[in-house]
mmCIF file of C-alpha atoms in Angstrom:
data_model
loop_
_atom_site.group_PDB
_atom_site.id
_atom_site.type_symbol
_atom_site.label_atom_id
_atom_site.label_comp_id
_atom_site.label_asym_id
_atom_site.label_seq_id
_atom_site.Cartn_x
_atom_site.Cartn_y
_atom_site.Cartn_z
ATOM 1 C CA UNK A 1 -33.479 16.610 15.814
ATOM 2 C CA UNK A 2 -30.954 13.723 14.954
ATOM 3 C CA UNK A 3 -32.185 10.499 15.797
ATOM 4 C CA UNK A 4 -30.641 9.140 19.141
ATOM 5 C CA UNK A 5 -28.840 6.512 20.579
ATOM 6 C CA UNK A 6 -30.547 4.149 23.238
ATOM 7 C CA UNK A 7 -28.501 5.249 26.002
ATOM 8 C CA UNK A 8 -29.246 8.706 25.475
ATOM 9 C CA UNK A 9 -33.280 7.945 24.954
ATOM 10 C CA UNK A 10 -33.286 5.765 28.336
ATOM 11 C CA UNK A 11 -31.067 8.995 29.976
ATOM 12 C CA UNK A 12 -33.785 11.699 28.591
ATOM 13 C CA UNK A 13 -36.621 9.669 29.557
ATOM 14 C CA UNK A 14 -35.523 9.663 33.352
ATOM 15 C CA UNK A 15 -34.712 13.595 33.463
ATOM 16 C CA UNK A 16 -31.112 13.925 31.848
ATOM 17 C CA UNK A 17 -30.199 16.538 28.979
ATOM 18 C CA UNK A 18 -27.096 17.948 27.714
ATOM 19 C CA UNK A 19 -26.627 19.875 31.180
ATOM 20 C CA UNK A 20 -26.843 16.767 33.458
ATOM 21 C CA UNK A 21 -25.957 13.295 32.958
ATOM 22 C CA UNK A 22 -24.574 10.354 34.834
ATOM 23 C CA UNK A 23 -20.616 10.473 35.381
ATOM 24 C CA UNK A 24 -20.251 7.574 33.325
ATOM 25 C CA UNK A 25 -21.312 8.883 29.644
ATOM 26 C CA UNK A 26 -20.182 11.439 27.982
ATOM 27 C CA UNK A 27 -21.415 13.456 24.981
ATOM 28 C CA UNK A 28 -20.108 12.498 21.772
ATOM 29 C CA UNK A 29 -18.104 14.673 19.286
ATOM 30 C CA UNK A 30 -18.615 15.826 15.757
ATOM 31 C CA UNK A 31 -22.316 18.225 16.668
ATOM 32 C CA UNK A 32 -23.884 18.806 13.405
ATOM 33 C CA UNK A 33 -26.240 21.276 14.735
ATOM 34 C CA UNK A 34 -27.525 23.829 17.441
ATOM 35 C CA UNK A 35 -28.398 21.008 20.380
ATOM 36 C CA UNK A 36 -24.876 18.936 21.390
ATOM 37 C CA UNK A 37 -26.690 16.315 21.505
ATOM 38 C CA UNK A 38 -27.109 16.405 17.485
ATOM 39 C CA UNK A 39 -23.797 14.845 16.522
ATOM 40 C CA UNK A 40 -23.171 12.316 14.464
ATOM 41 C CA UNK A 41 -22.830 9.473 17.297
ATOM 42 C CA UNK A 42 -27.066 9.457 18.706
ATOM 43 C CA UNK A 43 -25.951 11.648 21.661
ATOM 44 C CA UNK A 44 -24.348 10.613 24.778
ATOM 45 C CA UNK A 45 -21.676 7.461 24.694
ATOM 46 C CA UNK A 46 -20.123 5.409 27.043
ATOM 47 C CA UNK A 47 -16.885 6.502 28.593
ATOM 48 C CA UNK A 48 -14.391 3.860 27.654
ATOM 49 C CA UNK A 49 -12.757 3.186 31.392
ATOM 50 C CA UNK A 50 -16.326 2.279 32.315
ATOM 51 C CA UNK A 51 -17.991 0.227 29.327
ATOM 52 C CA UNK A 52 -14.569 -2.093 29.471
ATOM 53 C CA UNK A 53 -15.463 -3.168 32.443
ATOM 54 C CA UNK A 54 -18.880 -4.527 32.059
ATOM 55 C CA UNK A 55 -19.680 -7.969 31.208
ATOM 56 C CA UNK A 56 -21.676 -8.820 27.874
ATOM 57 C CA UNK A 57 -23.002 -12.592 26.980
ATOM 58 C CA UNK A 58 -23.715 -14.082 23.546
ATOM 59 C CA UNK A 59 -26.859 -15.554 22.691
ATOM 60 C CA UNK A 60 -25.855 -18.743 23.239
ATOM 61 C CA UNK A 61 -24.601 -17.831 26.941
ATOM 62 C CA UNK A 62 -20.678 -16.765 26.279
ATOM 63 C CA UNK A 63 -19.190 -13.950 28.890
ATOM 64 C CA UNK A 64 -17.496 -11.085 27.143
ATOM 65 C CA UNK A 65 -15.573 -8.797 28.615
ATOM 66 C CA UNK A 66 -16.520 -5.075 27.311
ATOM 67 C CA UNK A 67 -12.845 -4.285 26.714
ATOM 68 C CA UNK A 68 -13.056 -7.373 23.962
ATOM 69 C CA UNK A 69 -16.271 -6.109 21.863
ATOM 70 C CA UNK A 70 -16.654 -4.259 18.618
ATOM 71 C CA UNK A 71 -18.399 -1.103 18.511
ATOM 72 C CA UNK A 72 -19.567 1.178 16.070
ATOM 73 C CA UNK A 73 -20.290 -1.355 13.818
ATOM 74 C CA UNK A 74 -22.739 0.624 11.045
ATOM 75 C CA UNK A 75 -24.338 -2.868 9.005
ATOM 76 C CA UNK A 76 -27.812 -4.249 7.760
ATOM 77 C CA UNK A 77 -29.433 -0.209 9.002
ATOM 78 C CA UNK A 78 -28.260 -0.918 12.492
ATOM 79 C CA UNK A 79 -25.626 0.799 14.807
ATOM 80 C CA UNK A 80 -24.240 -2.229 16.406
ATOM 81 C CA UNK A 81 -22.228 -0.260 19.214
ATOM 82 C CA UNK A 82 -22.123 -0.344 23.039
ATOM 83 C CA UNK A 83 -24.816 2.793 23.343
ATOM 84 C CA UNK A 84 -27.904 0.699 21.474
ATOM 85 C CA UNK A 85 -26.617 -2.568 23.586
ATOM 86 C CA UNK A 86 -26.040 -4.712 20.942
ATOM 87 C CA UNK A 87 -22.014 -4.535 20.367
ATOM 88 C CA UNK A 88 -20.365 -7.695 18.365
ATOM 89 C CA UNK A 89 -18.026 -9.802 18.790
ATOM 90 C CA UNK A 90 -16.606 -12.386 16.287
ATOM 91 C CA UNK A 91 -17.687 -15.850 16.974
ATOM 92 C CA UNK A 92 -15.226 -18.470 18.029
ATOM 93 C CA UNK A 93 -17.201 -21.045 16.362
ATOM 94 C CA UNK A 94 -17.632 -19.227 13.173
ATOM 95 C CA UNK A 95 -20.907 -20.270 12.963
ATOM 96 C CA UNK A 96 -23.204 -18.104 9.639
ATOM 97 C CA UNK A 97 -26.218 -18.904 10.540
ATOM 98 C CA UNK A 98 -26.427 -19.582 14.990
ATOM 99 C CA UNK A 99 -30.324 -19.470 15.657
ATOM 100 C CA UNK A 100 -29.186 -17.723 18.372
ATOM 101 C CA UNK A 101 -27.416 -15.000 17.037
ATOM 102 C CA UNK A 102 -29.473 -11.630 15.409
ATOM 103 C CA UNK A 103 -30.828 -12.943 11.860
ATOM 104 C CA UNK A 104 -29.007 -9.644 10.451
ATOM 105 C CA UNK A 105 -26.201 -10.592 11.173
ATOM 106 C CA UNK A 106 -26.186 -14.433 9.616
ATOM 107 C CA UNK A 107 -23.808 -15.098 6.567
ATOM 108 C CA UNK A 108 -23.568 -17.959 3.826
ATOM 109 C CA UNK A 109 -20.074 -17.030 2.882
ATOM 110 C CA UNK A 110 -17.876 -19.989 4.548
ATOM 111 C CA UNK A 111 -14.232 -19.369 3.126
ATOM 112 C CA UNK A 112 -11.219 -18.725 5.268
ATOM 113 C CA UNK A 113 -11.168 -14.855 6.584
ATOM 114 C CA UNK A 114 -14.832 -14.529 6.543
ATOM 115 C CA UNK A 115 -16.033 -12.304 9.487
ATOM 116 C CA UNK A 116 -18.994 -13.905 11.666
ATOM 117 C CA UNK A 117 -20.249 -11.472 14.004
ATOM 118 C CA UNK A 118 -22.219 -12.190 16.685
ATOM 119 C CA UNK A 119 -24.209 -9.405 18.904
ATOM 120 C CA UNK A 120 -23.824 -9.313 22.750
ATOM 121 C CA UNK A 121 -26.167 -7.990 25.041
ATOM 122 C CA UNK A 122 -25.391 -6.262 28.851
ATOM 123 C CA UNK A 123 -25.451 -9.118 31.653
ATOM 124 C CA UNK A 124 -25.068 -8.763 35.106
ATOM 125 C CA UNK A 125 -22.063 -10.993 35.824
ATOM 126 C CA UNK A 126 -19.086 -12.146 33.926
ATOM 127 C CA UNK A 127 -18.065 -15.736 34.011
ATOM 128 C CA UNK A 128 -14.663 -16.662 32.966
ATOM 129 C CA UNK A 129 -15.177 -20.711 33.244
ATOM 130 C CA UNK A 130 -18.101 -19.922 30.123
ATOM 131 C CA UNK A 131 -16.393 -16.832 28.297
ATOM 132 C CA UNK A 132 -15.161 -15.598 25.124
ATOM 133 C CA UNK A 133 -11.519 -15.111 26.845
ATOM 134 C CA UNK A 134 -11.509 -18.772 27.865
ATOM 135 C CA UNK A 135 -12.199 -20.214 24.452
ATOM 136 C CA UNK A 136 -10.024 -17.924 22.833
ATOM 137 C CA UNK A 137 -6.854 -19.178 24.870
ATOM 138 C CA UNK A 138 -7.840 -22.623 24.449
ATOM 139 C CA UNK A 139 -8.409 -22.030 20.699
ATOM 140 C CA UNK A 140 -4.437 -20.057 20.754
ATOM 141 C CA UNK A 141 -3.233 -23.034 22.211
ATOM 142 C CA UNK A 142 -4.824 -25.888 20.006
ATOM 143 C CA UNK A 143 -3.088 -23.757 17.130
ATOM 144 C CA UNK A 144 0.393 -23.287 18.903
ATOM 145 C CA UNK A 145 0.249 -27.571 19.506
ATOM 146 C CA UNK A 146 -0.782 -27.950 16.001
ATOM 147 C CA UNK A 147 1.906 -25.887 14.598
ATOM 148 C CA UNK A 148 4.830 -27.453 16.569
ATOM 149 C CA UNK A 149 2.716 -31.085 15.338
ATOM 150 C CA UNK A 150 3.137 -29.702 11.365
ATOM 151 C CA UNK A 151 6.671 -28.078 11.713
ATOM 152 C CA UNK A 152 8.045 -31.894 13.025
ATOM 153 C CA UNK A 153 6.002 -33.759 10.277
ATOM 154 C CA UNK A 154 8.089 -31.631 8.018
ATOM 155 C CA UNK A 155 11.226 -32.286 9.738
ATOM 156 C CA UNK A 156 11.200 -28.614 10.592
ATOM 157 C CA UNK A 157 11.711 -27.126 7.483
ATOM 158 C CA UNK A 158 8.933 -24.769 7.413
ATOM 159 C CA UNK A 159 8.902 -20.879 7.367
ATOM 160 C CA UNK A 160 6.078 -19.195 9.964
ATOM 161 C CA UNK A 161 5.891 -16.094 7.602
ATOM 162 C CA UNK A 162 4.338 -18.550 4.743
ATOM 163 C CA UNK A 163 2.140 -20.720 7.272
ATOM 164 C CA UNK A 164 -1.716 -19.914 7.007
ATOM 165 C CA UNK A 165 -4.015 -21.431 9.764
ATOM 166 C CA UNK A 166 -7.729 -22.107 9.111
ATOM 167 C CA UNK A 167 -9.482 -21.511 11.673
ATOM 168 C CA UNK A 168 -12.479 -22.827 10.313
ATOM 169 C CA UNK A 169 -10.673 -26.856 9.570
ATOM 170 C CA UNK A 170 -8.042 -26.220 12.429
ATOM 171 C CA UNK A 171 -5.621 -27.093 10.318
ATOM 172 C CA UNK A 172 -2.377 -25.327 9.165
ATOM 173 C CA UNK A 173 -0.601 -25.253 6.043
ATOM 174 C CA UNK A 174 2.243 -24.016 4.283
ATOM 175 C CA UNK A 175 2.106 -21.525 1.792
ATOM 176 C CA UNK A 176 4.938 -20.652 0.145
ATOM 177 C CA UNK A 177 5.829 -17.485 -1.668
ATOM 178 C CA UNK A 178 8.771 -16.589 -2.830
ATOM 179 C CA UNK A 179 8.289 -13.114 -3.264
ATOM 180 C CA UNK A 180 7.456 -12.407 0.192
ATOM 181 C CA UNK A 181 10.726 -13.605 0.619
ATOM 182 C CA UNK A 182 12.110 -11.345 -1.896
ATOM 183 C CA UNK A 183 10.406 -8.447 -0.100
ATOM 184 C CA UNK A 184 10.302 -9.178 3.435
ATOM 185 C CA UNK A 185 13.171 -11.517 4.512
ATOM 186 C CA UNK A 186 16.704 -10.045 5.844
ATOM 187 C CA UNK A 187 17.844 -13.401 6.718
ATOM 188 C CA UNK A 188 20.467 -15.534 5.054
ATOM 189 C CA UNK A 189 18.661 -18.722 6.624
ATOM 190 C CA UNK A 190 16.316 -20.282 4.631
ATOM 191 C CA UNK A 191 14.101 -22.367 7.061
ATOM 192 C CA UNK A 192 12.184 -24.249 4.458
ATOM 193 C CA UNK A 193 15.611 -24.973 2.383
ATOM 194 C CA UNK A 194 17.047 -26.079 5.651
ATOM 195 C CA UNK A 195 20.366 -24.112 4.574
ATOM 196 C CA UNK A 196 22.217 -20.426 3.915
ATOM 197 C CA UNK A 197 20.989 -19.123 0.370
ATOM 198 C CA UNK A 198 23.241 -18.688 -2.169
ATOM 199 C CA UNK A 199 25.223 -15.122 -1.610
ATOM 200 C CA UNK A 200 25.305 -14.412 -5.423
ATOM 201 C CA UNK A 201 22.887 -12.464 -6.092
ATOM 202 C CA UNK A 202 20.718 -11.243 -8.810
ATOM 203 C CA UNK A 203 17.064 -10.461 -10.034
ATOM 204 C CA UNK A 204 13.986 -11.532 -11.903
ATOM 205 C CA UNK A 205 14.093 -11.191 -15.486
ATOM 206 C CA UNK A 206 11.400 -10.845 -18.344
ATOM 207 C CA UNK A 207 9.968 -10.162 -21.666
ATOM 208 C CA UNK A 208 6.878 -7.908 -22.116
ATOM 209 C CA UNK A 209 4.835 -8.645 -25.329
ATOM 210 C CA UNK A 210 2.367 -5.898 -25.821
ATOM 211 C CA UNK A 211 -0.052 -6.464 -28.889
ATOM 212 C CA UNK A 212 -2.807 -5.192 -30.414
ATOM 213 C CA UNK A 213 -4.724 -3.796 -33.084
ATOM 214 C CA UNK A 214 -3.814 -0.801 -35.926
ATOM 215 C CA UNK A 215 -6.550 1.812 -35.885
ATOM 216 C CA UNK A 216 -6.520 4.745 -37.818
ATOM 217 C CA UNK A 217 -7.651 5.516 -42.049
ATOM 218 C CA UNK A 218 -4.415 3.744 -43.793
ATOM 219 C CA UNK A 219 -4.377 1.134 -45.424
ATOM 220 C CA UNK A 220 -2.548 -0.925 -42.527
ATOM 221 C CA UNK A 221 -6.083 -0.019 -40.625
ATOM 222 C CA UNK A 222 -6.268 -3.709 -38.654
ATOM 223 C CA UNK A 223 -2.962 -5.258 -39.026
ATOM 224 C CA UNK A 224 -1.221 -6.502 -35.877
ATOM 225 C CA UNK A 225 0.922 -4.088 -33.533
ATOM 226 C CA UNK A 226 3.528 -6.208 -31.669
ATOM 227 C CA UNK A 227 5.700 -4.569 -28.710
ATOM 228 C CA UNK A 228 8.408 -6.539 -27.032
ATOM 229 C CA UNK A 229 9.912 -4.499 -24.277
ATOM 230 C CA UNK A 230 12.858 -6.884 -22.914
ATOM 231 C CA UNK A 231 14.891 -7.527 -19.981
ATOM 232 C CA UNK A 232 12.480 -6.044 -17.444
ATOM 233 C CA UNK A 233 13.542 -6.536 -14.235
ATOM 234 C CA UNK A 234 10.611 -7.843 -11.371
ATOM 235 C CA UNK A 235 12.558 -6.844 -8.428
ATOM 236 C CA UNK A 236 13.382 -3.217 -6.802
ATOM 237 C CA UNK A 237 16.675 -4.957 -5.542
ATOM 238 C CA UNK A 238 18.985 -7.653 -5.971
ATOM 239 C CA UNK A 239 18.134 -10.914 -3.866
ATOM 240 C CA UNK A 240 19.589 -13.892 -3.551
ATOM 241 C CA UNK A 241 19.522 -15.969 -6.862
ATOM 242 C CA UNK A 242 18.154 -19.096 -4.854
ATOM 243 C CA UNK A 243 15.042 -16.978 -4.261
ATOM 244 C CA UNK A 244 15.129 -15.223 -7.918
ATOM 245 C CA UNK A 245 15.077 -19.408 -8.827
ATOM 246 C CA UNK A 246 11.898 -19.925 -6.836
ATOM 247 C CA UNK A 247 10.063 -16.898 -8.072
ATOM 248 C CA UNK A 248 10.848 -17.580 -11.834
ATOM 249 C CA UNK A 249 9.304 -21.695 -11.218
ATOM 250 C CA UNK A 250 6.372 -20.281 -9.717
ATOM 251 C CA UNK A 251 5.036 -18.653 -13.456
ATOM 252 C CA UNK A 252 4.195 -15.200 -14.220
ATOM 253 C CA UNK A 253 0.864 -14.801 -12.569
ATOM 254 C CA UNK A 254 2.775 -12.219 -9.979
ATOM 255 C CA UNK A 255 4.463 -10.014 -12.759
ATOM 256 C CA UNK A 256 1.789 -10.075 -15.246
ATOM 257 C CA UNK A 257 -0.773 -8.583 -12.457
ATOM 258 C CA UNK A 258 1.816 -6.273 -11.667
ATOM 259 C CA UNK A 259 1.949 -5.022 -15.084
ATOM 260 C CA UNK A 260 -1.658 -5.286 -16.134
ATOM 261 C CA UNK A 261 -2.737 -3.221 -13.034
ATOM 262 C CA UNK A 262 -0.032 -0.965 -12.789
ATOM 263 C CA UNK A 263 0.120 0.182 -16.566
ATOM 264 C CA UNK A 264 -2.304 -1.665 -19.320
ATOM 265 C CA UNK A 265 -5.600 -1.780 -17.374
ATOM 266 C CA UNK A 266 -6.484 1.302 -18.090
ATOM 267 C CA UNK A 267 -4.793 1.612 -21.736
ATOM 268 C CA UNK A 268 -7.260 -1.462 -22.405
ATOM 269 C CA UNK A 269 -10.703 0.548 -21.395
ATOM 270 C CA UNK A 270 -9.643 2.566 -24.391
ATOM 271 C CA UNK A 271 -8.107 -0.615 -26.319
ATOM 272 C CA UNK A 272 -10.299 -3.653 -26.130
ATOM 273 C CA UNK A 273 -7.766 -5.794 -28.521
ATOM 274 C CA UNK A 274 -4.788 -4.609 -26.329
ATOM 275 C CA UNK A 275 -2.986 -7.473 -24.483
ATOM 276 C CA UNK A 276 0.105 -8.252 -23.148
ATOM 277 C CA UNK A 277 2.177 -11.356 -22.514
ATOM 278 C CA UNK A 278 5.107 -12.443 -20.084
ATOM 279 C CA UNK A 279 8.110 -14.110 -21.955
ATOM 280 C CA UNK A 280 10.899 -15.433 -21.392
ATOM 281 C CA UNK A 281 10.659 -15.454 -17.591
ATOM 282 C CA UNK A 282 14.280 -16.040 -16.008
ATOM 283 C CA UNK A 283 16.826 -15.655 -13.001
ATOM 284 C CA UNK A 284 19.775 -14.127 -13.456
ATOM 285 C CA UNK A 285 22.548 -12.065 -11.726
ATOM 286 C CA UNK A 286 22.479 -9.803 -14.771
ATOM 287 C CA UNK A 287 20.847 -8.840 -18.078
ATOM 288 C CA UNK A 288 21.571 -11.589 -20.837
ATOM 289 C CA UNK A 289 20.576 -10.600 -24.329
ATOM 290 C CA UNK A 290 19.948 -13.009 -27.240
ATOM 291 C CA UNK A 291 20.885 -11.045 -30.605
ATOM 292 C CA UNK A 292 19.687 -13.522 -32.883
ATOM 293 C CA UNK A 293 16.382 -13.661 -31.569
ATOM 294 C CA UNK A 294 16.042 -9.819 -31.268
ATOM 295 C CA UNK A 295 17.285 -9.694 -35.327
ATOM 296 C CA UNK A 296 14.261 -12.405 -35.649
ATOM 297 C CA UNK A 297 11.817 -11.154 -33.910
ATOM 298 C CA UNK A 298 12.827 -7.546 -36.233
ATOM 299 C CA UNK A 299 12.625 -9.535 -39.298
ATOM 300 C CA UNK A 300 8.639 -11.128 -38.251
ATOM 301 C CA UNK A 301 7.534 -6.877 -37.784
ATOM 302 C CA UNK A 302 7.868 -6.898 -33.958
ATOM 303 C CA UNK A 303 9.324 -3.373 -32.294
ATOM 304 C CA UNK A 304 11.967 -4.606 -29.824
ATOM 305 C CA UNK A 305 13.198 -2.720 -27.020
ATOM 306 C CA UNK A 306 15.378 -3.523 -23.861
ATOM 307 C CA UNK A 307 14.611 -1.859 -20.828
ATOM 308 C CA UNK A 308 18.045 -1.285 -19.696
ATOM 309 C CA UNK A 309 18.309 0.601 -22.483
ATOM 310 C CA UNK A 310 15.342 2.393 -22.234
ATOM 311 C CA UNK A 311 16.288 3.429 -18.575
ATOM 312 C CA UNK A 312 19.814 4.686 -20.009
ATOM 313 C CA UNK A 313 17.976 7.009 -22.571
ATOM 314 C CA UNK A 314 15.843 8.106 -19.635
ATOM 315 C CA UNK A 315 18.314 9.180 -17.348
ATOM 316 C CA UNK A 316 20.615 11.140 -20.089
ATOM 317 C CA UNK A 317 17.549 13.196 -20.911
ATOM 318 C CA UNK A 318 17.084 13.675 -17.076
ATOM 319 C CA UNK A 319 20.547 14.641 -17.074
ATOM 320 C CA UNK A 320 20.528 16.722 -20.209
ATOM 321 C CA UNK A 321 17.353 18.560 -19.395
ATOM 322 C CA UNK A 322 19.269 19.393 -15.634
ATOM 323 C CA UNK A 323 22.621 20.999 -17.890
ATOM 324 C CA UNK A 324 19.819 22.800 -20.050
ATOM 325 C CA UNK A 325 18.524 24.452 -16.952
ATOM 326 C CA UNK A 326 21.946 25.336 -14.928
ATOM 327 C CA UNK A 327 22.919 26.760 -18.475
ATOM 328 C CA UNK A 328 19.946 29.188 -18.411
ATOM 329 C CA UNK A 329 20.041 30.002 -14.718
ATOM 330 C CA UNK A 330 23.818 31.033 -15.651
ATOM 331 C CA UNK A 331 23.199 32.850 -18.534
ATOM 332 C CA UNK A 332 20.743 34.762 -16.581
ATOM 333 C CA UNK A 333 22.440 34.958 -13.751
ATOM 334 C CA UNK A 334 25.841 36.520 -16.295
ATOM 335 C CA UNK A 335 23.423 39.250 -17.825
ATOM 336 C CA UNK A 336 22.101 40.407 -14.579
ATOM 337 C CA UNK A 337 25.699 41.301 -13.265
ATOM 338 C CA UNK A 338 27.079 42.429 -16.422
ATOM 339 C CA UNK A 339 23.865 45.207 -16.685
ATOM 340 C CA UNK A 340 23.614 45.554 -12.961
ATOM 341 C CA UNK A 341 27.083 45.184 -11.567
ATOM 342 C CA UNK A 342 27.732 42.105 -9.009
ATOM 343 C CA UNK A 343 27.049 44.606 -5.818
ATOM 344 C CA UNK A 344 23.101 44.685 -6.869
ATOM 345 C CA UNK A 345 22.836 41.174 -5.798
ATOM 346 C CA UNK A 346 21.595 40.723 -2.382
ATOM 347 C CA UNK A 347 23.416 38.891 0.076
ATOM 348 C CA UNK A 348 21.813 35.007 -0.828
ATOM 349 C CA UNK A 349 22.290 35.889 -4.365
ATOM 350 C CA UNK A 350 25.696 36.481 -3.797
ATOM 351 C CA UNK A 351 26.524 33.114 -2.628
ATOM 352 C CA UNK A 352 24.650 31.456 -5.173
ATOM 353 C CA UNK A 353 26.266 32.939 -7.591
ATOM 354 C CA UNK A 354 29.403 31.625 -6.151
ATOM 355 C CA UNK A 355 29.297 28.274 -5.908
ATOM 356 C CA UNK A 356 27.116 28.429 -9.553
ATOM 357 C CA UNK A 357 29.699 30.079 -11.332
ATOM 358 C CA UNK A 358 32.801 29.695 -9.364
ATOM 359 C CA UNK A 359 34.980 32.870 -8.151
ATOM 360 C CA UNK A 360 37.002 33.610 -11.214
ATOM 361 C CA UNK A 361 34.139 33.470 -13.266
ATOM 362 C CA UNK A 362 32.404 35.942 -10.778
ATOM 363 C CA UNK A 363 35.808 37.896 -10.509
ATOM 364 C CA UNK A 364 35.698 38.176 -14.767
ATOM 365 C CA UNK A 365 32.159 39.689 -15.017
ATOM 366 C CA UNK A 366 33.085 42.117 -12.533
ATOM 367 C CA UNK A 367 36.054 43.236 -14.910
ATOM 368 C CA UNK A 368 34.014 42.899 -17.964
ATOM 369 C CA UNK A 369 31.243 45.057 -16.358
ATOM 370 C CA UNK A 370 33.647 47.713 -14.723
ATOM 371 C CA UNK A 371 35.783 48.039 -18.451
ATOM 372 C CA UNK A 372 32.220 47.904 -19.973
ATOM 373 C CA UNK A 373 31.731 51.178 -21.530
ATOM 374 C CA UNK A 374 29.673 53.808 -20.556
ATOM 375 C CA UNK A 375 27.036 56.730 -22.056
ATOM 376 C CA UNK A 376 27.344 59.938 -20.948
ATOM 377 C CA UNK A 377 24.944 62.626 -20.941
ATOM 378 C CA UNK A 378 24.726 65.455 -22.460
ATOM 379 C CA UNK A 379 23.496 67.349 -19.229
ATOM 380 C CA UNK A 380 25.742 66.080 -16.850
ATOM 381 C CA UNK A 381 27.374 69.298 -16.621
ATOM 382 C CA UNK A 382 25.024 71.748 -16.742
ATOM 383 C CA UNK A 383 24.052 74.215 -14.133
#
C-alpha cells in the first residue's frame, strides 16, 4: 500500500474509500498499482474550483487566498501541497529564517532571486486588510513609484528590458547588456542613448587562439600547438553597428563562454593543457583582414585560418557532395531505362525522371533503348 496523503487518511478514517468520497476531492492520476488509491499523488486531491477558494494564513497571521499557493512542493522529505495542509507561499518579506515559519523550510542564502517559502495552514476566514494579496499590491506599487523615481534621476534614458529590481534592498538598477539588445530589440530607438541607432549595420568580430600541448612519440612530443581561427563572427545577424560598438567595449567574457561551452569544454576533459583565447575583439560592418600580421603570426609557427574562409570551403563541399549524389541518382536512374525501357517506371517515377533529367534527355534514352539491339533465341520458332 502506497503511503497516503492527509486528506485521504482523515477521509478513510471517517468511512470513505475509492467508491465514496466527498464531492469536493477527487482521486488522483498516475495508479501504480491494483487499489486507485495507489498513485503516485497519496490518494485523493483537492479539486481545484474548490481548494482556490479557501483561505490559508501564514504563521505570522497573513490571509492567502488558495488560488495564490504553491502545491506539490516535494523538499526537505515533505510533500508541501494542499492535501497534507501545509502548501507554500513565497514570503513577501523574504525573511530565511521567520521563527514562525516551518524550520525546514529556513534558508541562509540571502542573494537576489533566492526563493523563501513559507508554509500556510487552512483558516477559517480570509482577511484582505492582513493578506498576502494586500502586501503584494502595495509591494507592485512601491516598485512602479520607484521606477518612475530612477527613470527621472536619469533624465529618462533608461531601457526597462535592462532594469533589475531587488526586492530584497527595494531598489532598482540598470543593467545594461548589449547583447540582449542584439538579440531581443526590433526597435530603432535606443532609450538609454536617448536617440535612433546608427542604420549601418554590421557584426561582432574576433580572433580565436586555440593552444595547447603536442602529444604523441616524435621528437616534437611537448612543443606548443597554436590555432588562430580569425574573423569569427559573434552574431547570427547583422545589428546595428552602435550596438556591435557596445558589445565589443564590454570584453569577451560573453564570446569566450560561448565558445568554451559550446565547443572546447569537452575537448579539454580529454586535453588538460588545451586553452583558448579571444583576440582581437572588434565591430565592423564587414570582415577586415590584416595580411601582415597573418604572414607574422605564419612566420612565429601559428596555423592561421579565417572563418569566412572556412565557411566557403564548407559550403562547396556541401555543394559538391549534393552534384555527387544527383550524378548517381542519374546514372542510375539512365541504366534502369536503357535495360528496362522508360514504360517500366511507375507513374511517380515517371515524373521524377522528368524534371531530373529533362524531356529530351528522357526522349534520347528511349531512342537509344528502342535502336538498342536485341538477342534472339534460338527457339523462338519452334513448334
Amino acid at each position: 500500500m502506497a503511503e497516503y496523503n492527509r486528506l485521504t487518511s482523515d477521509l478513510l478514517a471517517k468511512g470513505f474509500d475509492e467508491t465514496r468520497y466527498p464531492s469536493y476531492v477527487k482521486i488522483a492520476g498516475g495508479s501504480f498499482g491494483v487499489h486507485p488509491l495507489d498513485n503516485g499523488y497519496g490518494g485523493f486531491e483537492y479539486k481545484r474550483d474548490f481548494i482556490w477558494k479557501q483561505a490559508f494564513c501564514t504563521g505570522c497571521g497573513l490571509s492567502v487566498k488558495g488560488q495564490n499557493c504553491i502545491t506539490g512542493l516535494f523538499y526537505m522529505g515533505e510533500n508541501w501541497c494542499y492535501e497534507n495542509n501545509n502548501p507554500v507561499i513565497l514570503c513577501p518579506y523574504q525573511n530565511g529564517h521567520c521563527l514562525r515559519n516551518d524550520g525546514r523550510l529556513w534558508t541562509d542564502k540571502d542573494a537576489d532571486g533566492t526563493l523563501f517559502f513559507c508554509v500556510c495552514h487552512r483558516a477559517e476566514t480570509y482577511d484582505y486588510k492582513n493578506s498576502l494579496e494586500k502586501v503584494r499590491k502595495e509591494a507592485e506599487t512601491e516598485k512602479q513609484k520607484k521606477y518612475e523615481v530612477f527613470k527621472e534621476q536619469h533624465g529618462g534614458k533608461i531601457c526597462r528590458v535592462h532594469m533589475a529590481y531587488s526586492g530584497k534592498k527595494r531598489e532598482w538598477k540598470l543593467c545594461y547588456d548589449p547583447v540582449r539588445c542584439a538579440r531581443e530589440c526590433y526597435s530603432d530607438f535606443c532609450p538609454i542613448r536617448g536617440r535612433m541607432l546608427s542604420g549601418k549595420k554590421g557584426n561582432v568580430f574576433y580572433d580565436l587562439k586555440i593552444s595547447t600541448i603536442r602529444k604523441d612519440d616524435t621528437f616534437f612530443n611537448g612543443e606548443p600547438v597554436v590555432r588562430i581561427e580569425k574573423g569569427k563572427r559573434f552574431l547570427d545577424k547583422p545589428v546595428s553597428l552602435d550596438i556591435c560598438t557596445a558589445i565589443a567595449a564590454t570584453g569577451s567574457r560573453e564570446i569566450y563562454r560561448k565558445e568554451w561551452w559550446n565547443r572546447y569544454s569537452m575537448q579539454h576533459m580529454t586535453d588538460p593543457d588545451l586553452q583558448i583565447e579571444i583576440l582581437n575583439l572588434r565591430a565592423e560592418s564587414r570582415e577586415s583582414r590584416d595580411l601582415m600580421q597573418d604572414l607574422e603570426d605564419i612566420r612565429n609557427g601559428i596555423t592561421v585560418v579565417h572563418a569566412s574562409d572556412q565557411k566557403k570551403a564548407a559550403m562547396q563541399n556541401k555543394k559538391e557532395r549534393r552534384q555527387q549524389r544527383k550524378q548517381k541518382k542519374i546514372q542510375s536512374l539512365e541504366n534502369r531505362i536503357r535495360k528496362q525501357g522508360f514504360d517500366s517506371l511507375s507513374d511517380m517515377e515517371r515524373v521524377y525522371a522528368g524534371k531530373l533529367l529533362g524531356e529530351e534527355r528522357v526522349n534520347e534514352l528511349k531512342a537509344e533503348q528502342r535502336d538498342a539491339p536485341r538477342q534472339l533465341s534460338l527457339f523462338a520458332d519452334a513448334g
